[in-house]
PDB file of C-alpha atoms in Angstrom:
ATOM      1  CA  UNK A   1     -35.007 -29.255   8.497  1.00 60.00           C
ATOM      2  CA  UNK A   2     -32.019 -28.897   5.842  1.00 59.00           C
ATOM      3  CA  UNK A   3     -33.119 -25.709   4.633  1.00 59.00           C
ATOM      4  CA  UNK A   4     -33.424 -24.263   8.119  1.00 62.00           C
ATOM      5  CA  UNK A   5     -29.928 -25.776   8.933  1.00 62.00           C
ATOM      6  CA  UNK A   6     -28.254 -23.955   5.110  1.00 61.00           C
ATOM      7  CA  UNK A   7     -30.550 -21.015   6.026  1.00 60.00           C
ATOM      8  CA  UNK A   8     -28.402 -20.532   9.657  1.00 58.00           C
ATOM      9  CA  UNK A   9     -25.353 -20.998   8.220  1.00 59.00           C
ATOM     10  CA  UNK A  10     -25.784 -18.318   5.054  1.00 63.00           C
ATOM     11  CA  UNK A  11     -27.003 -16.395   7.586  1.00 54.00           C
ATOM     12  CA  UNK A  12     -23.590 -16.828  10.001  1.00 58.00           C
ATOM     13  CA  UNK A  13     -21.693 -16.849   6.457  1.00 57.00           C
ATOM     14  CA  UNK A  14     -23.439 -12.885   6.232  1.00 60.00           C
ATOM     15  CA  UNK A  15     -21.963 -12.447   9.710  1.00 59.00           C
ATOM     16  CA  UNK A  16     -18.837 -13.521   9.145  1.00 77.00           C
ATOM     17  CA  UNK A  17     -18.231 -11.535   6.289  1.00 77.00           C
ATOM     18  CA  UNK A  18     -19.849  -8.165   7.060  1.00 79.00           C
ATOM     19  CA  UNK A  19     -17.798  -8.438  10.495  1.00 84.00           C
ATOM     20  CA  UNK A  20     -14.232  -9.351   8.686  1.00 82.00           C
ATOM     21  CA  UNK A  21     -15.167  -6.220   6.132  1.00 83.00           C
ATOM     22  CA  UNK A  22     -15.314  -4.061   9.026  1.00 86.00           C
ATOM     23  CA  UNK A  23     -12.542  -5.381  10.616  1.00 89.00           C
ATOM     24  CA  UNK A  24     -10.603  -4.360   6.815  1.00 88.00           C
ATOM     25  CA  UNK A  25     -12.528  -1.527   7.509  1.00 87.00           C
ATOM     26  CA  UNK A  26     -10.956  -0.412  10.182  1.00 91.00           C
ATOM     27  CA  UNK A  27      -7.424  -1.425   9.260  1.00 92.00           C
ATOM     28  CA  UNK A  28      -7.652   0.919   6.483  1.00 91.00           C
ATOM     29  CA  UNK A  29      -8.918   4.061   8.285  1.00 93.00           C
ATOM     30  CA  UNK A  30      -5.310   3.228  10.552  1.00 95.00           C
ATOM     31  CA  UNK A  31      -3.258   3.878   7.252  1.00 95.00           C
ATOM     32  CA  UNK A  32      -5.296   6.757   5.641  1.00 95.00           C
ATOM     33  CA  UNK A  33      -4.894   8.079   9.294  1.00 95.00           C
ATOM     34  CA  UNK A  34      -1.245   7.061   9.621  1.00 95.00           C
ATOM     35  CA  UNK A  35      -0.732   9.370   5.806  1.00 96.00           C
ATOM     36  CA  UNK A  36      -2.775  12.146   6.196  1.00 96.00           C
ATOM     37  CA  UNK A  37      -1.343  15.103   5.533  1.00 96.00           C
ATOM     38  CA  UNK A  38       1.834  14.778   3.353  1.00 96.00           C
ATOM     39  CA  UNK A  39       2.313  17.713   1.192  1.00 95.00           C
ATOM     40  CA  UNK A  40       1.661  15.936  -2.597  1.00 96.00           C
ATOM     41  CA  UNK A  41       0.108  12.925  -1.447  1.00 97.00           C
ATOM     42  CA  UNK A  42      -3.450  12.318  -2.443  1.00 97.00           C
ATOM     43  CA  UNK A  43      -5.565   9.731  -0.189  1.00 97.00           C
ATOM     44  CA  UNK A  44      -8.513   7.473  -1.169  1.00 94.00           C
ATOM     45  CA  UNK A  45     -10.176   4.257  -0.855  1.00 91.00           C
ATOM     46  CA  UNK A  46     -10.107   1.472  -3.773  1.00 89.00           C
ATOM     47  CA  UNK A  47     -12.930  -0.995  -3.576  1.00 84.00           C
ATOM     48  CA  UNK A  48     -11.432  -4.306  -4.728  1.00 78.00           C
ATOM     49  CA  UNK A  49     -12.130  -4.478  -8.779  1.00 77.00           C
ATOM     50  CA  UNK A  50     -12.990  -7.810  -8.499  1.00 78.00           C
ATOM     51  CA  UNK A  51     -15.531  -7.261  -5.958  1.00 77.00           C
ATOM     52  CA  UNK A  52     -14.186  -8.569  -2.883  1.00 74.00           C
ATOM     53  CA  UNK A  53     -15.032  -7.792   0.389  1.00 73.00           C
ATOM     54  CA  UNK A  54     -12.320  -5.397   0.938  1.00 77.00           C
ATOM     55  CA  UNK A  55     -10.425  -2.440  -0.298  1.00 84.00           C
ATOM     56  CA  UNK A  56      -7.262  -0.669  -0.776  1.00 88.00           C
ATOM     57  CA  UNK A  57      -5.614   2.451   0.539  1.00 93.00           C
ATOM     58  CA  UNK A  58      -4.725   4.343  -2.601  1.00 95.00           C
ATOM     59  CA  UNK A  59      -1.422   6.636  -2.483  1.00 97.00           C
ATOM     60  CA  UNK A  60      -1.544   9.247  -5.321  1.00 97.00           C
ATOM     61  CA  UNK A  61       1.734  10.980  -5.541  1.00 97.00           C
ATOM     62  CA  UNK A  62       2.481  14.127  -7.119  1.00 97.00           C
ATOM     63  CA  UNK A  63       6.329  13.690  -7.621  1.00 95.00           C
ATOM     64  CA  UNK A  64       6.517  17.793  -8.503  1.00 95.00           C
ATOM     65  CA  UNK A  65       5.574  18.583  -4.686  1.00 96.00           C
ATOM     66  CA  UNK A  66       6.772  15.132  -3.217  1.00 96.00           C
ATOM     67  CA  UNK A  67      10.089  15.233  -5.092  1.00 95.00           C
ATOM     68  CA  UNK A  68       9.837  11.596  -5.568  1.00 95.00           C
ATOM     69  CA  UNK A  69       8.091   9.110  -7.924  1.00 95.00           C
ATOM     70  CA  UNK A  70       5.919   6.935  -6.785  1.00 96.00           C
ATOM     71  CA  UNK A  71       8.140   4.047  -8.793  1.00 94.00           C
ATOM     72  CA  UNK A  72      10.716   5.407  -6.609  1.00 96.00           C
ATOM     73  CA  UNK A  73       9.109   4.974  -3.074  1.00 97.00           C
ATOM     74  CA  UNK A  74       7.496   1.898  -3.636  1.00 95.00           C
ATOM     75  CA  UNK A  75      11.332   1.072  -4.656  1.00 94.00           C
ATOM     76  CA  UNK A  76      12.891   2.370  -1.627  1.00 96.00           C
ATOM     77  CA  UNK A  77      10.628   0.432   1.051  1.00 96.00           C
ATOM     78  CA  UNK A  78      10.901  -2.608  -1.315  1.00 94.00           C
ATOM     79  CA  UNK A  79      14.345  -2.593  -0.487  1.00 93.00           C
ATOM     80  CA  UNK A  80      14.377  -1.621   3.276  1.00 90.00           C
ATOM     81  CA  UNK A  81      14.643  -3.903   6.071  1.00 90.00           C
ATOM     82  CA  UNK A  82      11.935  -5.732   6.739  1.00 91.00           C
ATOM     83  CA  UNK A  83      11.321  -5.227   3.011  1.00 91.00           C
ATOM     84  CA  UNK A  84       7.656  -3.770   2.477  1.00 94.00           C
ATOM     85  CA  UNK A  85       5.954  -4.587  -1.292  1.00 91.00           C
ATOM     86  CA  UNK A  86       3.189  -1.737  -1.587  1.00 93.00           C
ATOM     87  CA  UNK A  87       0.987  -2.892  -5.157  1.00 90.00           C
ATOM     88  CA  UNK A  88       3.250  -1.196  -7.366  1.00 90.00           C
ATOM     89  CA  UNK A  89       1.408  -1.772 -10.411  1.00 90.00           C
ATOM     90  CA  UNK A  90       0.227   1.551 -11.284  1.00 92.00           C
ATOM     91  CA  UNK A  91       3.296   3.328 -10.241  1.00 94.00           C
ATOM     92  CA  UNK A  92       3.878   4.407 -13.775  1.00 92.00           C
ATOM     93  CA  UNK A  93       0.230   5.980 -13.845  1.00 94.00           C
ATOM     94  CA  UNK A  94       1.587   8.011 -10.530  1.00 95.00           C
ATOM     95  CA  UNK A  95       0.162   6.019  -7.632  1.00 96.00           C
ATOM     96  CA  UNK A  96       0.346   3.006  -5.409  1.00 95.00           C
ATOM     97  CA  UNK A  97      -2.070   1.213  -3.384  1.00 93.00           C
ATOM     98  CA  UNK A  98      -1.128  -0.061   0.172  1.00 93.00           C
ATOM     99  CA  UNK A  99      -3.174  -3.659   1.259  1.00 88.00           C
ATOM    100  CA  UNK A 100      -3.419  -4.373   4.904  1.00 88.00           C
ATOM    101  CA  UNK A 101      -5.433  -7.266   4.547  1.00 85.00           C
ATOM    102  CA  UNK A 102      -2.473  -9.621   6.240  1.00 87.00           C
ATOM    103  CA  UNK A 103      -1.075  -7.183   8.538  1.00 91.00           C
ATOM    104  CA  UNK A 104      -1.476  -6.636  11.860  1.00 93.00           C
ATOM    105  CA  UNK A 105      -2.462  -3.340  13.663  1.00 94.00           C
ATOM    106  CA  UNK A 106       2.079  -3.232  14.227  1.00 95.00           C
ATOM    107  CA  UNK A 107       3.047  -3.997  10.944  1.00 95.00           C
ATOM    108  CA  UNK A 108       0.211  -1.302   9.287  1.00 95.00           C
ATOM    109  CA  UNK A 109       1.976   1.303  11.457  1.00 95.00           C
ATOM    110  CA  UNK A 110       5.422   0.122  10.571  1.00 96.00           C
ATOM    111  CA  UNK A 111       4.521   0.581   6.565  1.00 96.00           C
ATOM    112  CA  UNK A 112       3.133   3.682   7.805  1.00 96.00           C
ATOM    113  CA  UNK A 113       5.986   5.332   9.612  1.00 96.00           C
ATOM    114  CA  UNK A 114       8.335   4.168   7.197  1.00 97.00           C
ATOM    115  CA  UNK A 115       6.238   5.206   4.114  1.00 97.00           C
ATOM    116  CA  UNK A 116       6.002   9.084   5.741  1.00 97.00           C
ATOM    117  CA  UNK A 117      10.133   8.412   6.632  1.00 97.00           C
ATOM    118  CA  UNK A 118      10.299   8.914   2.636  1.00 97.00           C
ATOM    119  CA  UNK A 119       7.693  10.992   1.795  1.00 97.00           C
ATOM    120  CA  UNK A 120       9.204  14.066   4.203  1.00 96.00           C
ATOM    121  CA  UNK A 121      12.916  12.835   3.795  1.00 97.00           C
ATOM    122  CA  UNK A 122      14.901  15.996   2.971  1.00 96.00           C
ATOM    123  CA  UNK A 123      15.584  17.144  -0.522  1.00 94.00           C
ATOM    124  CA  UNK A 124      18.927  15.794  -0.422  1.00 95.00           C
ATOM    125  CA  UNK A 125      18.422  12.654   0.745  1.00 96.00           C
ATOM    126  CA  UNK A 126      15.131  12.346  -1.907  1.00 95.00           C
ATOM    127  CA  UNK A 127      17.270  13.143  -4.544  1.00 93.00           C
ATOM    128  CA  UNK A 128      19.596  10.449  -3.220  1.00 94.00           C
ATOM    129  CA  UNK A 129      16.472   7.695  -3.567  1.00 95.00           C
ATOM    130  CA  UNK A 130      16.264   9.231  -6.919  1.00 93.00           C
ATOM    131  CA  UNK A 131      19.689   8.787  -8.190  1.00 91.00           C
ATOM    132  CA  UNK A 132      20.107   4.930  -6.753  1.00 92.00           C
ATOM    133  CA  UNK A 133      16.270   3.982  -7.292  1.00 90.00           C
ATOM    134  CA  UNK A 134      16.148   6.219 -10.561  1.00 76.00           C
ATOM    135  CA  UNK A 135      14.848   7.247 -13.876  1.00 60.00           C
ATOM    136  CA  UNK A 136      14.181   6.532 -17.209  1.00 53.00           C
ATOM    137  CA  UNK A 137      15.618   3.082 -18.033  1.00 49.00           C
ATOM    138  CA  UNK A 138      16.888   1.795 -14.624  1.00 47.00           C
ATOM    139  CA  UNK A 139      15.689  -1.927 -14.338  1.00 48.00           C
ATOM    140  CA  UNK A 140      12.856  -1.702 -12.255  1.00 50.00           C
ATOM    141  CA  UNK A 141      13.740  -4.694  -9.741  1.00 53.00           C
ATOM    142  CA  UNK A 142      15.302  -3.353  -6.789  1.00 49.00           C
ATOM    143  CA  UNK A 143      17.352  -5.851  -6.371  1.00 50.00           C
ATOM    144  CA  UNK A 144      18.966  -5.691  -9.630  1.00 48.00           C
ATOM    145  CA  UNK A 145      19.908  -1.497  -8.986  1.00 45.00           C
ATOM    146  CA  UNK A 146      23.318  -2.453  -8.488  1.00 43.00           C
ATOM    147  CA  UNK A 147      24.049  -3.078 -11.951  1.00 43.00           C
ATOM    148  CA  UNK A 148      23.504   0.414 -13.112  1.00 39.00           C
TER     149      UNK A 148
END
């Protein structure tokens, strides 16, 4: 009957889900993998706060070891070619979160290669991000850092 029928397909609904959370799953492990390591960089899991079936790699970043802010890199690979937008709302608080929900298995490893490009840049060419990408009252769109 009906409730047999709605029964199957919450059931499949179940299936679907638990199947595309592991699939997140799994593209997350590829990032944490593809940052482990980074002298200054801290590495977590964020659930979703709104309870979603998926979570977030989180990127704390210890600027005194790293030698750049985390408003910085999330700057820099904003404005890189292909541009990549990390969730840069907490990079005031230190940290970044990196969702891989729409990318493929390619693209995660691109933001990954190009995030640890930054990360172990050498000191001259971090303090290069921080001059152009800066400090203290720099506009915070990338695309307006010309103005400075």
């Amino acid at each position: 009957g009906v409730f047999g029928v709605m029964a199957a397909l919450e059931y499949r609904m179940k299936l679907d889900v638990g199947d595309w959370q592991a699939e997140q799953n799994r593209k997350m492990q590829i990032i944490l993998d593809g940052l482990v390591g980074i002298d200054g960089i801290g590495l977590r899991v964020d659930d979703d706060p709104n309870g979603n079936p998926f979570s977030r790699a989180h990127v704390d970043v210890d600027e005194r070891v790293v030698g750049l802010s985390a408003e910085v890199i999330a700057s820099v690979v904003a404005d890189d070619d292909p541009a990549i937008h990390l969730r840069d709302q907490h990079v005031d608080e230190g940290f970044f979160t990196v969702d891989a929900m729409e990318l493929s298995d390619d693209e995660i490893v691109l933001v990954c290669t190009r995030l640890r490009d930054v990360l172990t840049a050498s000191e001259a060419e971090k303090a290069n991000m921080m001059d152009t990408y800066g400090v203290g009252d720099v506009p915070r769109d990338v695309r307006l850092h010309w103005l400075r």
